[in-house]
């Protein structure tokens, strides 16, 4: 909002008119000219040698002390004295008690009072008027922020760019070269961003502010490699360290097994997570595409206990306040919903999520089935098309215009079959399903074309475990072999750029 336009019609013009009216009380120009003449006369007298009746030069000190050689009505230089000054001196001789000094010195003339009104007028139109204008401008600025929805914090109005990305993870027990090779493969895939899950419990395991050097070095190397490859990084801090869990007596930290068990429990103080997120934002700066708050809080496997909506929004709010302080231009991504969980999303909006985020994120899966096939109504939120349309309906009703990102989408190639969820598909089916799903998500103006960014889950299988669905979502097998889905995703990303 243009504050100058806001203030100009009333407050600014009114104050300027008042200042001009006061300045008209007395025109200071004649007084300034008179003062300049008097100063020039004094300088001239000091510079001009004064002579006595015999033509001898007299010192100014003798003339100043005695005033003996003055002719009444004339100045020392022979010019006619000012009448007011002459009358004043005569008056002082007749009434010595009125003199300001009685030690033999001539009385000093007081400064002309007629300059005072001019100085007051300039002061009103200058410093005091500027202070009043500043006060009015400050009040108007606060009103403008309040009118824009500002409360204790300014409203974030970011418009983050769209991305085509893929998940790259730091995996315990693998060398650092593994994720660096994944970054290079992501660039070859045609991605412009990668999504990295940052394990809070792994990076800050013992106490707040004490970072694990090995994890920091791995993450630093990954982000630096991504920057060199022209990729931005979406960070997703997740998993609570035992010291940040609400439990009496420090029981969660009693053993590694206990610490592992509480990682999916939300932190007792959202500020702990927010400080960690802020540290990541400061450390990596403009290398980041955004910061996503947690992962799938609508699942007990990632967030417990399950008063999730209220506690998750508290976490988002604390993170937002920290990012406003340390990285106000970094997009805050939140939601990270598993599937199209419309009821949970309604709860989030009921807790005030819309006021805290820049981007709403959602995960879209259709395990074991092609993207066009749905599920029975009771499981519809877990289906690709049905779930996304449910999210779209809530957003249009509760948060119209909100930017939506799909931060996970994929099909796994495990050997698991016959289950409602997490069923695997063949490698050829994985390629075909991903290609068709991305085509629908990347078609603006269509029913499923509303997400602005899409991140495929994931680039590479962490390890060889054919029966485990979680180890087989990669576009590249654990042994480095590229599955057909790698080429399919590369074609889809290229089509989007074209």
CSV table of N, CA and C in Angstrom, one decimal, residues 213-293:
chain,number,residue,atom,x,y,z
A,213,UNK,N,28.4,-33.6,13.9
A,213,UNK,CA,29.3,-33.2,12.8
A,213,UNK,C,29.1,-34.0,11.6
A,214,UNK,N,29.0,-35.3,11.7
A,214,UNK,CA,28.9,-36.1,10.5
A,214,UNK,C,27.7,-35.8,9.7
A,215,UNK,N,26.5,-35.6,10.4
A,215,UNK,CA,25.3,-35.3,9.6
A,215,UNK,C,25.4,-33.9,9.0
A,216,UNK,N,25.9,-33.0,9.7
A,216,UNK,CA,26.1,-31.6,9.1
A,216,UNK,C,26.9,-31.7,7.9
A,217,UNK,N,28.0,-32.4,7.9
A,217,UNK,CA,28.9,-32.5,6.8
A,217,UNK,C,28.2,-33.1,5.6
A,218,UNK,N,27.4,-34.2,5.8
A,218,UNK,CA,26.7,-34.8,4.7
A,218,UNK,C,25.7,-33.9,4.1
A,219,UNK,N,24.9,-33.2,5.0
A,219,UNK,CA,23.9,-32.3,4.5
A,219,UNK,C,24.6,-31.1,3.8
A,220,UNK,N,25.7,-30.5,4.3
A,220,UNK,CA,26.4,-29.5,3.6
A,220,UNK,C,26.8,-29.9,2.2
A,221,UNK,N,27.4,-31.1,2.2
A,221,UNK,CA,27.9,-31.5,0.9
A,221,UNK,C,26.8,-31.7,-0.1
A,222,UNK,N,25.6,-32.2,0.3
A,222,UNK,CA,24.5,-32.5,-0.6
A,222,UNK,C,23.9,-31.1,-1.1
A,223,UNK,N,23.8,-30.1,-0.2
A,223,UNK,CA,23.2,-28.9,-0.6
A,223,UNK,C,24.2,-28.1,-1.6
A,224,UNK,N,25.5,-28.2,-1.3
A,224,UNK,CA,26.5,-27.6,-2.1
A,224,UNK,C,26.5,-28.2,-3.5
A,225,UNK,N,26.4,-29.6,-3.6
A,225,UNK,CA,26.4,-30.3,-4.8
A,225,UNK,C,25.1,-29.9,-5.6
A,226,UNK,N,24.0,-29.7,-4.9
A,226,UNK,CA,22.8,-29.3,-5.6
A,226,UNK,C,22.9,-27.9,-6.2
A,227,UNK,N,23.5,-27.0,-5.4
A,227,UNK,CA,23.7,-25.6,-5.9
A,227,UNK,C,24.5,-25.6,-7.1
A,228,UNK,N,25.6,-26.4,-7.2
A,228,UNK,CA,26.4,-26.4,-8.4
A,228,UNK,C,25.7,-27.0,-9.6
A,229,UNK,N,24.8,-27.9,-9.3
A,229,UNK,CA,24.0,-28.5,-10.4
A,229,UNK,C,22.8,-27.7,-10.8
A,230,UNK,N,22.6,-26.6,-10.2
A,230,UNK,CA,21.5,-25.7,-10.5
A,230,UNK,C,20.1,-26.2,-9.9
A,231,UNK,N,20.2,-26.9,-8.8
A,231,UNK,CA,19.0,-27.5,-8.2
A,231,UNK,C,18.8,-26.7,-6.9
A,232,UNK,N,17.5,-26.4,-6.6
A,232,UNK,CA,17.2,-25.9,-5.3
A,232,UNK,C,16.8,-27.1,-4.4
A,233,UNK,N,16.7,-26.8,-3.1
A,233,UNK,CA,16.5,-27.9,-2.1
A,233,UNK,C,15.2,-27.5,-1.3
A,234,UNK,N,14.3,-28.5,-1.2
A,234,UNK,CA,13.2,-28.4,-0.3
A,234,UNK,C,13.5,-29.2,0.9
A,235,UNK,N,13.7,-28.6,2.1
A,235,UNK,CA,14.0,-29.4,3.3
A,235,UNK,C,12.8,-29.7,4.1
A,236,UNK,N,12.7,-30.9,4.6
A,236,UNK,CA,11.6,-31.4,5.4
A,236,UNK,C,12.2,-31.9,6.8
A,237,UNK,N,12.3,-31.1,7.8
A,237,UNK,CA,12.8,-31.6,9.1
A,237,UNK,C,11.7,-32.5,9.7
A,238,UNK,N,12.2,-33.6,10.2
A,238,UNK,CA,11.2,-34.6,10.7
A,238,UNK,C,11.9,-35.5,11.8
A,239,UNK,N,11.2,-36.1,12.7
A,239,UNK,CA,11.6,-37.0,13.7
A,239,UNK,C,12.3,-36.3,14.9
A,240,UNK,N,11.6,-36.4,16.0
A,240,UNK,CA,11.9,-35.7,17.2
A,240,UNK,C,13.1,-36.4,18.0
A,241,UNK,N,14.1,-35.6,18.4
A,241,UNK,CA,15.1,-36.2,19.3
A,241,UNK,C,14.5,-36.4,20.7
A,242,UNK,N,15.1,-37.4,21.4
A,242,UNK,CA,14.5,-37.8,22.7
A,242,UNK,C,14.5,-36.6,23.7
A,243,UNK,N,15.5,-35.7,23.7
A,243,UNK,CA,15.5,-34.6,24.6
A,243,UNK,C,14.3,-33.7,24.4
A,244,UNK,N,13.7,-33.7,23.3
A,244,UNK,CA,12.6,-32.7,23.0
A,244,UNK,C,11.2,-33.3,23.2
A,245,UNK,N,11.2,-34.6,23.7
A,245,UNK,CA,9.9,-35.2,23.9
A,245,UNK,C,9.4,-35.0,25.3
A,246,UNK,N,8.2,-34.9,25.5
A,246,UNK,CA,7.6,-34.6,26.8
A,246,UNK,C,7.5,-36.0,27.6
A,247,UNK,N,8.4,-36.2,28.4
A,247,UNK,CA,8.4,-37.4,29.3
A,247,UNK,C,9.2,-37.2,30.5
A,248,UNK,N,8.7,-37.6,31.6
A,248,UNK,CA,9.3,-37.4,32.9
A,248,UNK,C,10.5,-38.2,33.1
A,249,UNK,N,11.5,-37.7,33.8
A,249,UNK,CA,12.7,-38.5,34.1
A,249,UNK,C,13.6,-38.8,33.0
A,250,UNK,N,13.5,-38.2,31.9
A,250,UNK,CA,14.4,-38.5,30.8
A,250,UNK,C,14.3,-39.9,30.2
A,251,UNK,N,13.2,-40.6,30.4
A,251,UNK,CA,13.1,-42.0,30.0
A,251,UNK,C,13.4,-42.2,28.5
A,252,UNK,N,12.9,-41.3,27.6
A,252,UNK,CA,13.1,-41.5,26.2
A,252,UNK,C,14.6,-41.6,25.8
A,253,UNK,N,15.5,-41.0,26.6
A,253,UNK,CA,16.9,-41.0,26.3
A,253,UNK,C,17.6,-42.1,27.0
A,254,UNK,N,16.9,-43.0,27.7
A,254,UNK,CA,17.6,-44.1,28.5
A,254,UNK,C,18.4,-45.0,27.6
A,255,UNK,N,18.0,-45.3,26.4
A,255,UNK,CA,18.6,-46.2,25.6
A,255,UNK,C,18.4,-45.8,24.1
A,256,UNK,N,19.3,-46.3,23.2
A,256,UNK,CA,19.0,-46.0,21.8
A,256,UNK,C,17.7,-46.5,21.3
A,257,UNK,N,17.2,-47.6,21.8
A,257,UNK,CA,15.9,-48.2,21.4
A,257,UNK,C,14.8,-47.2,21.8
A,258,UNK,N,14.9,-46.7,23.1
A,258,UNK,CA,13.9,-45.8,23.6
A,258,UNK,C,13.9,-44.5,22.8
A,259,UNK,N,15.1,-44.0,22.4
A,259,UNK,CA,15.2,-42.8,21.7
A,259,UNK,C,14.5,-43.0,20.3
A,260,UNK,N,14.8,-44.2,19.7
A,260,UNK,CA,14.2,-44.4,18.4
A,260,UNK,C,12.7,-44.5,18.4
A,261,UNK,N,12.2,-45.0,19.5
A,261,UNK,CA,10.7,-45.2,19.6
A,261,UNK,C,9.9,-43.9,19.7
A,262,UNK,N,10.6,-42.9,20.3
A,262,UNK,CA,9.8,-41.6,20.5
A,262,UNK,C,10.0,-40.6,19.3
A,263,UNK,N,10.7,-41.0,18.3
A,263,UNK,CA,11.0,-40.0,17.2
A,263,UNK,C,9.7,-39.5,16.5
A,264,UNK,N,8.7,-40.3,16.5
A,264,UNK,CA,7.4,-39.9,15.9
A,264,UNK,C,6.5,-39.2,16.9
A,265,UNK,N,6.9,-38.9,18.1
A,265,UNK,CA,6.2,-38.1,19.0
A,265,UNK,C,6.5,-36.7,18.8
A,266,UNK,N,5.4,-35.8,18.8
A,266,UNK,CA,5.7,-34.4,18.5
A,266,UNK,C,6.4,-33.8,19.6
A,267,UNK,N,7.2,-32.8,19.4
A,267,UNK,CA,8.0,-32.1,20.4
A,267,UNK,C,7.1,-31.4,21.5
A,268,UNK,N,7.6,-31.4,22.7
A,268,UNK,CA,6.8,-30.8,23.8
A,268,UNK,C,6.7,-29.3,23.6
A,269,UNK,N,7.7,-28.7,23.1
A,269,UNK,CA,7.8,-27.3,22.9
A,269,UNK,C,8.0,-27.0,21.4
A,270,UNK,N,7.0,-26.5,20.7
A,270,UNK,CA,7.2,-26.2,19.3
A,270,UNK,C,8.3,-25.3,19.0
A,271,UNK,N,8.7,-24.5,19.9
A,271,UNK,CA,9.9,-23.5,19.7
A,271,UNK,C,11.2,-24.3,19.5
A,272,UNK,N,11.3,-25.5,20.0
A,272,UNK,CA,12.5,-26.3,19.8
A,272,UNK,C,12.7,-26.7,18.3
A,273,UNK,N,11.6,-27.1,17.8
A,273,UNK,CA,11.6,-27.5,16.3
A,273,UNK,C,11.8,-26.2,15.5
A,274,UNK,N,11.1,-25.1,15.9
A,274,UNK,CA,11.2,-23.9,15.1
A,274,UNK,C,12.6,-23.4,15.1
A,275,UNK,N,13.3,-23.4,16.2
A,275,UNK,CA,14.7,-23.0,16.2
A,275,UNK,C,15.6,-23.8,15.3
A,276,UNK,N,15.3,-25.1,15.3
A,276,UNK,CA,16.1,-26.0,14.4
A,276,UNK,C,15.8,-25.7,13.0
A,277,UNK,N,14.6,-25.5,12.6
A,277,UNK,CA,14.2,-25.1,11.3
A,277,UNK,C,14.8,-23.7,10.9
A,278,UNK,N,14.8,-22.8,11.8
A,278,UNK,CA,15.5,-21.5,11.6
A,278,UNK,C,17.0,-21.6,11.3
A,279,UNK,N,17.6,-22.5,12.1
A,279,UNK,CA,19.0,-22.8,11.9
A,279,UNK,C,19.3,-23.3,10.5
A,280,UNK,N,18.5,-24.2,10.0
A,280,UNK,CA,18.6,-24.7,8.6
A,280,UNK,C,18.4,-23.6,7.6
A,281,UNK,N,17.4,-22.7,7.8
A,281,UNK,CA,17.2,-21.7,6.9
A,281,UNK,C,18.3,-20.7,6.8
A,282,UNK,N,18.9,-20.4,8.0
A,282,UNK,CA,20.1,-19.4,8.0
A,282,UNK,C,21.3,-20.1,7.3
A,283,UNK,N,21.4,-21.4,7.6
A,283,UNK,CA,22.7,-22.0,7.1
A,283,UNK,C,22.7,-22.1,5.6
A,284,UNK,N,21.5,-22.4,5.0
A,284,UNK,CA,21.5,-22.7,3.5
A,284,UNK,C,20.9,-21.6,2.7
A,285,UNK,N,20.2,-20.7,3.3
A,285,UNK,CA,19.8,-19.5,2.6
A,285,UNK,C,19.1,-19.7,1.3
A,286,UNK,N,19.6,-19.0,0.2
A,286,UNK,CA,18.9,-19.0,-1.0
A,286,UNK,C,19.1,-20.3,-1.8
A,287,UNK,N,19.8,-21.3,-1.3
A,287,UNK,CA,19.8,-22.6,-1.9
A,287,UNK,C,18.5,-23.3,-1.7
A,288,UNK,N,17.7,-22.8,-0.9
A,288,UNK,CA,16.4,-23.6,-0.5
A,288,UNK,C,15.3,-23.1,-1.4
A,289,UNK,N,14.5,-24.1,-1.8
A,289,UNK,CA,13.2,-23.8,-2.5
A,289,UNK,C,12.1,-23.6,-1.5
A,290,UNK,N,12.3,-24.0,-0.2
A,290,UNK,CA,11.3,-23.9,0.8
A,290,UNK,C,11.6,-24.8,2.0
A,291,UNK,N,10.8,-24.6,3.0
A,291,UNK,CA,11.0,-25.5,4.2
A,291,UNK,C,9.6,-26.1,4.5
A,292,UNK,N,9.5,-27.4,4.5
A,292,UNK,CA,8.3,-28.1,4.7
A,292,UNK,C,8.2,-28.6,6.2
A,293,UNK,N,7.1,-28.3,6.9
A,293,UNK,CA,7.0,-28.6,8.3
A,293,UNK,C,6.5,-30.1,8.5
